[in-house]
PDB file of C-alpha atoms in Angstrom:
ATOM      1  CA  UNK A   1     -14.613 -22.438  63.402  1.00 50.00           C
ATOM      2  CA  UNK A   2     -13.598 -19.925  60.773  1.00 66.00           C
ATOM      3  CA  UNK A   3     -13.800 -20.844  57.093  1.00 93.00           C
ATOM      4  CA  UNK A   4     -10.100 -20.364  56.328  1.00 97.00           C
ATOM      5  CA  UNK A   5      -7.541 -21.046  59.042  1.00 96.00           C
ATOM      6  CA  UNK A   6      -3.874 -20.120  58.868  1.00 97.00           C
ATOM      7  CA  UNK A   7      -1.061 -21.178  61.166  1.00 97.00           C
ATOM      8  CA  UNK A   8       1.080 -19.898  62.677  1.00 97.00           C
ATOM      9  CA  UNK A   9      -0.220 -16.347  63.258  1.00 96.00           C
ATOM     10  CA  UNK A  10       3.298 -15.028  63.788  1.00 96.00           C
ATOM     11  CA  UNK A  11       6.663 -16.392  62.677  1.00 96.00           C
ATOM     12  CA  UNK A  12      10.186 -15.127  63.204  1.00 95.00           C
ATOM     13  CA  UNK A  13      12.916 -16.883  61.278  1.00 92.00           C
ATOM     14  CA  UNK A  14      16.542 -16.458  60.397  1.00 89.00           C
ATOM     15  CA  UNK A  15      17.732 -16.345  56.816  1.00 87.00           C
ATOM     16  CA  UNK A  16      19.083 -19.898  57.001  1.00 87.00           C
ATOM     17  CA  UNK A  17      15.956 -21.442  58.517  1.00 88.00           C
ATOM     18  CA  UNK A  18      13.359 -23.588  56.803  1.00 93.00           C
ATOM     19  CA  UNK A  19       9.753 -23.132  57.870  1.00 95.00           C
ATOM     20  CA  UNK A  20       6.290 -23.766  56.490  1.00 97.00           C
ATOM     21  CA  UNK A  21       3.034 -21.838  56.569  1.00 98.00           C
ATOM     22  CA  UNK A  22      -0.182 -23.811  56.648  1.00 98.00           C
ATOM     23  CA  UNK A  23      -3.644 -22.965  55.387  1.00 98.00           C
ATOM     24  CA  UNK A  24      -6.817 -25.020  55.712  1.00 97.00           C
ATOM     25  CA  UNK A  25     -10.258 -24.212  54.370  1.00 97.00           C
ATOM     26  CA  UNK A  26     -13.520 -25.750  55.543  1.00 94.00           C
ATOM     27  CA  UNK A  27     -15.735 -24.279  52.835  1.00 96.00           C
ATOM     28  CA  UNK A  28     -15.609 -27.036  50.223  1.00 94.00           C
ATOM     29  CA  UNK A  29     -13.827 -24.722  47.789  1.00 95.00           C
ATOM     30  CA  UNK A  30     -11.671 -25.912  44.922  1.00 93.00           C
ATOM     31  CA  UNK A  31      -9.328 -22.951  44.499  1.00 94.00           C
ATOM     32  CA  UNK A  32      -6.724 -21.714  46.956  1.00 95.00           C
ATOM     33  CA  UNK A  33      -4.353 -18.758  46.824  1.00 95.00           C
ATOM     34  CA  UNK A  34      -1.312 -17.256  48.530  1.00 96.00           C
ATOM     35  CA  UNK A  35      -1.100 -13.468  48.739  1.00 96.00           C
ATOM     36  CA  UNK A  36       1.643 -11.246  50.160  1.00 96.00           C
ATOM     37  CA  UNK A  37       0.949  -7.936  51.908  1.00 95.00           C
ATOM     38  CA  UNK A  38       3.998  -5.717  52.319  1.00 94.00           C
ATOM     39  CA  UNK A  39       3.924  -2.326  54.008  1.00 89.00           C
ATOM     40  CA  UNK A  40       2.562   0.444  51.763  1.00 86.00           C
ATOM     41  CA  UNK A  41       1.864  -2.008  48.934  1.00 92.00           C
ATOM     42  CA  UNK A  42      -1.334  -3.628  47.660  1.00 94.00           C
ATOM     43  CA  UNK A  43      -2.023  -7.307  48.112  1.00 95.00           C
ATOM     44  CA  UNK A  44       0.188  -9.227  45.684  1.00 94.00           C
ATOM     45  CA  UNK A  45      -0.860 -12.585  44.292  1.00 93.00           C
ATOM     46  CA  UNK A  46       1.828 -15.243  44.644  1.00 95.00           C
ATOM     47  CA  UNK A  47       0.317 -18.607  43.712  1.00 94.00           C
ATOM     48  CA  UNK A  48      -3.010 -20.059  42.618  1.00 92.00           C
ATOM     49  CA  UNK A  49      -4.163 -23.657  42.851  1.00 93.00           C
ATOM     50  CA  UNK A  50      -7.340 -24.946  41.212  1.00 89.00           C
ATOM     51  CA  UNK A  51      -8.396 -28.514  41.957  1.00 87.00           C
ATOM     52  CA  UNK A  52      -4.913 -29.116  43.460  1.00 84.00           C
ATOM     53  CA  UNK A  53      -3.157 -28.019  40.273  1.00 85.00           C
ATOM     54  CA  UNK A  54      -1.001 -24.898  40.261  1.00 84.00           C
ATOM     55  CA  UNK A  55      -2.460 -22.549  37.677  1.00 84.00           C
ATOM     56  CA  UNK A  56      -0.455 -19.433  38.388  1.00 79.00           C
ATOM     57  CA  UNK A  57       2.975 -18.564  39.714  1.00 79.00           C
ATOM     58  CA  UNK A  58       3.310 -14.815  39.759  1.00 79.00           C
ATOM     59  CA  UNK A  59       7.095 -14.699  39.204  1.00 86.00           C
ATOM     60  CA  UNK A  60       7.737 -15.651  42.810  1.00 92.00           C
ATOM     61  CA  UNK A  61      11.371 -16.466  43.802  1.00 93.00           C
ATOM     62  CA  UNK A  62      12.118 -20.160  44.250  1.00 92.00           C
ATOM     63  CA  UNK A  63      12.830 -19.654  47.969  1.00 94.00           C
ATOM     64  CA  UNK A  64       9.015 -19.776  48.260  1.00 96.00           C
ATOM     65  CA  UNK A  65       7.684 -23.238  47.433  1.00 95.00           C
ATOM     66  CA  UNK A  66       3.937 -23.939  47.530  1.00 95.00           C
ATOM     67  CA  UNK A  67       2.308 -27.310  48.053  1.00 95.00           C
ATOM     68  CA  UNK A  68      -1.349 -28.267  47.691  1.00 95.00           C
ATOM     69  CA  UNK A  69      -1.888 -31.921  48.700  1.00 94.00           C
ATOM     70  CA  UNK A  70      -5.690 -31.622  48.410  1.00 92.00           C
ATOM     71  CA  UNK A  71      -8.331 -28.972  47.830  1.00 90.00           C
ATOM     72  CA  UNK A  72      -8.593 -28.198  51.543  1.00 94.00           C
ATOM     73  CA  UNK A  73      -4.937 -27.680  52.409  1.00 96.00           C
ATOM     74  CA  UNK A  74      -2.276 -25.339  51.148  1.00 97.00           C
ATOM     75  CA  UNK A  75       1.281 -24.903  52.365  1.00 97.00           C
ATOM     76  CA  UNK A  76       3.981 -22.370  51.690  1.00 97.00           C
ATOM     77  CA  UNK A  77       7.464 -23.732  52.336  1.00 97.00           C
ATOM     78  CA  UNK A  78      10.081 -21.101  53.104  1.00 96.00           C
ATOM     79  CA  UNK A  79      13.857 -21.456  52.904  1.00 93.00           C
ATOM     80  CA  UNK A  80      16.812 -19.055  52.787  1.00 93.00           C
ATOM     81  CA  UNK A  81      14.518 -16.036  52.929  1.00 93.00           C
ATOM     82  CA  UNK A  82      15.718 -12.447  52.852  1.00 93.00           C
ATOM     83  CA  UNK A  83      14.776  -9.642  55.262  1.00 93.00           C
ATOM     84  CA  UNK A  84      12.721  -8.012  52.475  1.00 93.00           C
ATOM     85  CA  UNK A  85      10.460 -11.088  52.531  1.00 95.00           C
ATOM     86  CA  UNK A  86       9.113  -9.917  55.893  1.00 96.00           C
ATOM     87  CA  UNK A  87       5.408  -9.340  55.310  1.00 97.00           C
ATOM     88  CA  UNK A  88       1.911 -10.586  56.064  1.00 97.00           C
ATOM     89  CA  UNK A  89       1.118 -13.752  54.091  1.00 98.00           C
ATOM     90  CA  UNK A  90      -2.561 -14.335  53.451  1.00 98.00           C
ATOM     91  CA  UNK A  91      -4.236 -17.483  52.256  1.00 97.00           C
ATOM     92  CA  UNK A  92      -7.577 -17.349  50.450  1.00 96.00           C
ATOM     93  CA  UNK A  93     -10.010 -19.737  48.828  1.00 96.00           C
ATOM     94  CA  UNK A  94     -12.876 -19.520  46.351  1.00 94.00           C
ATOM     95  CA  UNK A  95     -15.346 -21.959  44.834  1.00 92.00           C
ATOM     96  CA  UNK A  96     -13.253 -22.117  41.666  1.00 86.00           C
ATOM     97  CA  UNK A  97     -10.780 -19.842  39.916  1.00 85.00           C
ATOM     98  CA  UNK A  98     -13.444 -17.710  38.319  1.00 75.00           C
ATOM     99  CA  UNK A  99     -13.342 -14.015  37.592  1.00 69.00           C
ATOM    100  CA  UNK A 100     -16.487 -13.241  39.522  1.00 77.00           C
ATOM    101  CA  UNK A 101     -15.732 -15.515  42.452  1.00 88.00           C
ATOM    102  CA  UNK A 102     -15.289 -13.716  45.744  1.00 92.00           C
ATOM    103  CA  UNK A 103     -12.370 -14.701  47.914  1.00 95.00           C
ATOM    104  CA  UNK A 104     -12.522 -15.952  51.482  1.00 97.00           C
ATOM    105  CA  UNK A 105      -9.375 -15.045  53.395  1.00 97.00           C
ATOM    106  CA  UNK A 106      -7.574 -16.359  56.445  1.00 97.00           C
ATOM    107  CA  UNK A 107      -6.201 -14.011  59.102  1.00 95.00           C
ATOM    108  CA  UNK A 108      -2.664 -14.284  57.795  1.00 96.00           C
ATOM    109  CA  UNK A 109       0.792 -15.150  59.065  1.00 97.00           C
ATOM    110  CA  UNK A 110       2.950 -12.182  60.037  1.00 97.00           C
ATOM    111  CA  UNK A 111       6.470 -13.195  59.002  1.00 97.00           C
ATOM    112  CA  UNK A 112       9.651 -11.516  60.191  1.00 95.00           C
ATOM    113  CA  UNK A 113      12.964 -12.545  58.634  1.00 94.00           C
ATOM    114  CA  UNK A 114      16.021 -11.577  60.647  1.00 92.00           C
TER     115      UNK A 114
ATOM    116  CA  UNK B  29       0.597  -4.044  34.814  1.00 69.00           C
ATOM    117  CA  UNK B  30      -2.964  -3.118  35.788  1.00 76.00           C
ATOM    118  CA  UNK B  31      -3.336   0.099  37.793  1.00 89.00           C
ATOM    119  CA  UNK B  32      -5.962   0.155  40.541  1.00 95.00           C
ATOM    120  CA  UNK B  33      -6.014   3.357  42.595  1.00 97.00           C
ATOM    121  CA  UNK B  34      -7.956   4.069  45.758  1.00 98.00           C
ATOM    122  CA  UNK B  35      -8.546   7.457  47.331  1.00 97.00           C
ATOM    123  CA  UNK B  36      -8.248   8.826  49.851  1.00 97.00           C
ATOM    124  CA  UNK B  37      -5.486   6.742  51.408  1.00 96.00           C
ATOM    125  CA  UNK B  38      -7.006   7.314  54.858  1.00 97.00           C
ATOM    126  CA  UNK B  39     -10.032   9.010  56.323  1.00 96.00           C
ATOM    127  CA  UNK B  40     -11.028  10.007  59.857  1.00 97.00           C
ATOM    128  CA  UNK B  41     -14.698  10.809  60.511  1.00 97.00           C
ATOM    129  CA  UNK B  42     -16.966  11.214  63.505  1.00 97.00           C
ATOM    130  CA  UNK B  43     -19.674   8.759  64.442  1.00 97.00           C
ATOM    131  CA  UNK B  44     -22.815   9.545  62.473  1.00 97.00           C
ATOM    132  CA  UNK B  45     -20.997  11.105  59.518  1.00 97.00           C
ATOM    133  CA  UNK B  46     -21.606   9.695  56.081  1.00 96.00           C
ATOM    134  CA  UNK B  47     -18.565   9.112  53.941  1.00 96.00           C
ATOM    135  CA  UNK B  48     -17.481   7.807  50.583  1.00 95.00           C
ATOM    136  CA  UNK B  49     -14.304   6.760  48.820  1.00 95.00           C
ATOM    137  CA  UNK B  50     -13.231   5.926  45.319  1.00 98.00           C
ATOM    138  CA  UNK B  51     -11.679   3.060  43.396  1.00 98.00           C
ATOM    139  CA  UNK B  52     -10.298   3.802  39.906  1.00 97.00           C
ATOM    140  CA  UNK B  53      -9.460   1.040  37.465  1.00 96.00           C
ATOM    141  CA  UNK B  54      -8.797   0.542  33.754  1.00 92.00           C
ATOM    142  CA  UNK B  55     -11.913   1.255  31.688  1.00 87.00           C
ATOM    143  CA  UNK B  56     -11.019  -1.335  29.052  1.00 88.00           C
ATOM    144  CA  UNK B  57     -11.336  -5.124  29.371  1.00 88.00           C
ATOM    145  CA  UNK B  58     -13.527  -4.839  32.464  1.00 91.00           C
ATOM    146  CA  UNK B  59     -14.978  -8.034  33.917  1.00 91.00           C
ATOM    147  CA  UNK B  60     -15.677  -7.442  37.625  1.00 93.00           C
ATOM    148  CA  UNK B  61     -14.947  -5.169  40.573  1.00 96.00           C
ATOM    149  CA  UNK B  62     -14.732  -6.506  44.124  1.00 96.00           C
ATOM    150  CA  UNK B  63     -14.934  -4.596  47.431  1.00 98.00           C
ATOM    151  CA  UNK B  64     -13.533  -6.053  50.667  1.00 98.00           C
ATOM    152  CA  UNK B  65     -13.516  -4.815  54.257  1.00 98.00           C
ATOM    153  CA  UNK B  66     -10.443  -5.620  56.355  1.00 97.00           C
ATOM    154  CA  UNK B  67     -10.618  -4.991  60.080  1.00 96.00           C
ATOM    155  CA  UNK B  68      -7.381  -4.926  62.047  1.00 92.00           C
ATOM    156  CA  UNK B  69      -6.204  -8.387  63.142  1.00 90.00           C
ATOM    157  CA  UNK B  70      -8.997 -10.049  61.175  1.00 93.00           C
ATOM    158  CA  UNK B  71      -9.466 -11.491  57.691  1.00 95.00           C
ATOM    159  CA  UNK B  72     -10.485  -9.412  54.674  1.00 96.00           C
ATOM    160  CA  UNK B  73     -14.183  -9.987  54.078  1.00 97.00           C
ATOM    161  CA  UNK B  74     -16.003  -9.610  50.772  1.00 96.00           C
ATOM    162  CA  UNK B  75     -18.620  -6.862  50.628  1.00 97.00           C
ATOM    163  CA  UNK B  76     -19.637  -6.760  46.980  1.00 96.00           C
ATOM    164  CA  UNK B  77     -18.836  -8.254  43.583  1.00 95.00           C
ATOM    165  CA  UNK B  78     -20.017  -5.945  40.819  1.00 95.00           C
ATOM    166  CA  UNK B  79     -20.097  -6.784  37.134  1.00 93.00           C
ATOM    167  CA  UNK B  80     -22.593  -4.518  35.341  1.00 92.00           C
ATOM    168  CA  UNK B  81     -22.115  -0.883  34.402  1.00 93.00           C
ATOM    169  CA  UNK B  82     -24.474   1.242  36.485  1.00 93.00           C
ATOM    170  CA  UNK B  83     -24.832  -1.495  39.074  1.00 94.00           C
ATOM    171  CA  UNK B  84     -25.594  -0.448  42.611  1.00 96.00           C
ATOM    172  CA  UNK B  85     -25.294  -2.834  45.567  1.00 97.00           C
ATOM    173  CA  UNK B  86     -26.269  -2.335  49.189  1.00 97.00           C
ATOM    174  CA  UNK B  87     -25.501  -4.133  52.437  1.00 95.00           C
ATOM    175  CA  UNK B  88     -26.972  -2.419  55.483  1.00 96.00           C
ATOM    176  CA  UNK B  89     -25.520   1.088  55.666  1.00 97.00           C
ATOM    177  CA  UNK B  90     -22.889   0.379  53.012  1.00 97.00           C
ATOM    178  CA  UNK B  91     -23.537   0.743  49.306  1.00 98.00           C
ATOM    179  CA  UNK B  92     -21.443   0.787  46.147  1.00 98.00           C
ATOM    180  CA  UNK B  93     -21.871   2.053  42.613  1.00 98.00           C
ATOM    181  CA  UNK B  94     -20.035   1.107  39.442  1.00 97.00           C
ATOM    182  CA  UNK B  95     -19.155   3.034  36.283  1.00 97.00           C
ATOM    183  CA  UNK B  96     -17.221   0.749  33.942  1.00 96.00           C
ATOM    184  CA  UNK B  97     -17.126   3.218  31.043  1.00 95.00           C
ATOM    185  CA  UNK B  98     -15.147   5.771  33.020  1.00 95.00           C
ATOM    186  CA  UNK B  99     -13.420   3.242  35.261  1.00 95.00           C
ATOM    187  CA  UNK B 100     -14.506   4.041  38.813  1.00 97.00           C
ATOM    188  CA  UNK B 101     -16.532   2.697  41.708  1.00 98.00           C
ATOM    189  CA  UNK B 102     -17.707   4.537  44.818  1.00 98.00           C
ATOM    190  CA  UNK B 103     -18.245   2.992  48.234  1.00 98.00           C
ATOM    191  CA  UNK B 104     -20.633   4.882  50.533  1.00 98.00           C
ATOM    192  CA  UNK B 105     -21.142   4.444  54.255  1.00 98.00           C
ATOM    193  CA  UNK B 106     -24.206   6.134  55.703  1.00 97.00           C
ATOM    194  CA  UNK B 107     -24.103   7.163  59.370  1.00 97.00           C
ATOM    195  CA  UNK B 108     -20.636   5.748  60.122  1.00 97.00           C
ATOM    196  CA  UNK B 109     -20.209   3.764  63.321  1.00 97.00           C
ATOM    197  CA  UNK B 110     -16.968   2.937  65.179  1.00 97.00           C
ATOM    198  CA  UNK B 111     -17.342  -0.684  64.067  1.00 96.00           C
ATOM    199  CA  UNK B 112     -17.015   0.498  60.452  1.00 97.00           C
ATOM    200  CA  UNK B 113     -13.364   1.338  61.168  1.00 98.00           C
ATOM    201  CA  UNK B 114     -11.378  -0.826  58.777  1.00 98.00           C
ATOM    202  CA  UNK B 115      -9.396  -0.767  55.560  1.00 97.00           C
ATOM    203  CA  UNK B 116     -11.597  -0.989  52.482  1.00 98.00           C
ATOM    204  CA  UNK B 117     -10.013  -2.700  49.487  1.00 98.00           C
ATOM    205  CA  UNK B 118     -11.171  -2.799  45.911  1.00 97.00           C
ATOM    206  CA  UNK B 119      -9.966  -5.335  43.361  1.00 96.00           C
ATOM    207  CA  UNK B 120     -10.290  -5.232  39.581  1.00 94.00           C
ATOM    208  CA  UNK B 121     -10.774  -8.294  37.416  1.00 91.00           C
ATOM    209  CA  UNK B 122      -9.661  -8.008  33.793  1.00 88.00           C
ATOM    210  CA  UNK B 123     -11.631  -9.947  31.198  1.00 84.00           C
ATOM    211  CA  UNK B 124      -8.423 -11.617  30.034  1.00 79.00           C
ATOM    212  CA  UNK B 125      -7.442 -12.948  33.435  1.00 75.00           C
ATOM    213  CA  UNK B 126      -9.092 -14.880  36.228  1.00 75.00           C
ATOM    214  CA  UNK B 127      -7.328 -13.255  39.171  1.00 82.00           C
ATOM    215  CA  UNK B 128      -7.797 -10.007  41.085  1.00 90.00           C
ATOM    216  CA  UNK B 129      -5.605  -6.885  41.082  1.00 92.00           C
ATOM    217  CA  UNK B 130      -5.983  -5.047  44.374  1.00 95.00           C
ATOM    218  CA  UNK B 131      -5.678  -1.372  45.227  1.00 96.00           C
ATOM    219  CA  UNK B 132      -3.766  -0.240  48.321  1.00 96.00           C
ATOM    220  CA  UNK B 133      -6.972   0.413  50.219  1.00 97.00           C
ATOM    221  CA  UNK B 134      -8.629   3.269  52.090  1.00 97.00           C
ATOM    222  CA  UNK B 135      -8.162   3.172  55.864  1.00 97.00           C
ATOM    223  CA  UNK B 136     -11.265   4.477  57.647  1.00 98.00           C
ATOM    224  CA  UNK B 137     -11.287   5.475  61.305  1.00 98.00           C
ATOM    225  CA  UNK B 138     -14.617   6.365  62.901  1.00 97.00           C
ATOM    226  CA  UNK B 139     -14.363   8.129  66.266  1.00 97.00           C
ATOM    227  CA  UNK B 140     -17.186   7.942  68.835  1.00 95.00           C
TER     228      UNK B 140
END
């Protein structure tokens, strides 16, 4: 069992759909993150949760809505997305939100918005 | 906006070759520099977290050096193997923030 598990691996949705991405970590970490990887761009931080509290929202549009019910689970709720939101969405965790803490990543959800 | 640059963008070497690539970052407000390896269809995996100027870390055939005064880090792979084929990412941590700013990565392909 991998440390950070993301589902689904692939998702195709229309612009009017509502879907959710799920992330689960089995490492006992207290911090969880959502990153976006678009073609030709570096990994972009979207949201950070530390001990279930959102500590950072990196100017992400409201059509992306995160939820962290506990330290092990993180969701990203998607609604009325645009085609330019098509990307790889990566979840990560770390022991805490600390500057020297290395991140443990999931394999990502490849999202296509039609 | 923090600027983290990686070069080259991609690299193709033969098995057995040694190779190196560069990560450039702001030389002020340095706190840490991370290196990750990202194999296709897998998760990015941490290689090193470096915090001290002059630091050198090693993991098998892979090593990294850090120069915080001039704002660069080198990643070296000795005797490249096909299983080293991956994208290598660096990420800079500013002393004023707790989160990482990533570069675009160097894509390495090692041919048998």
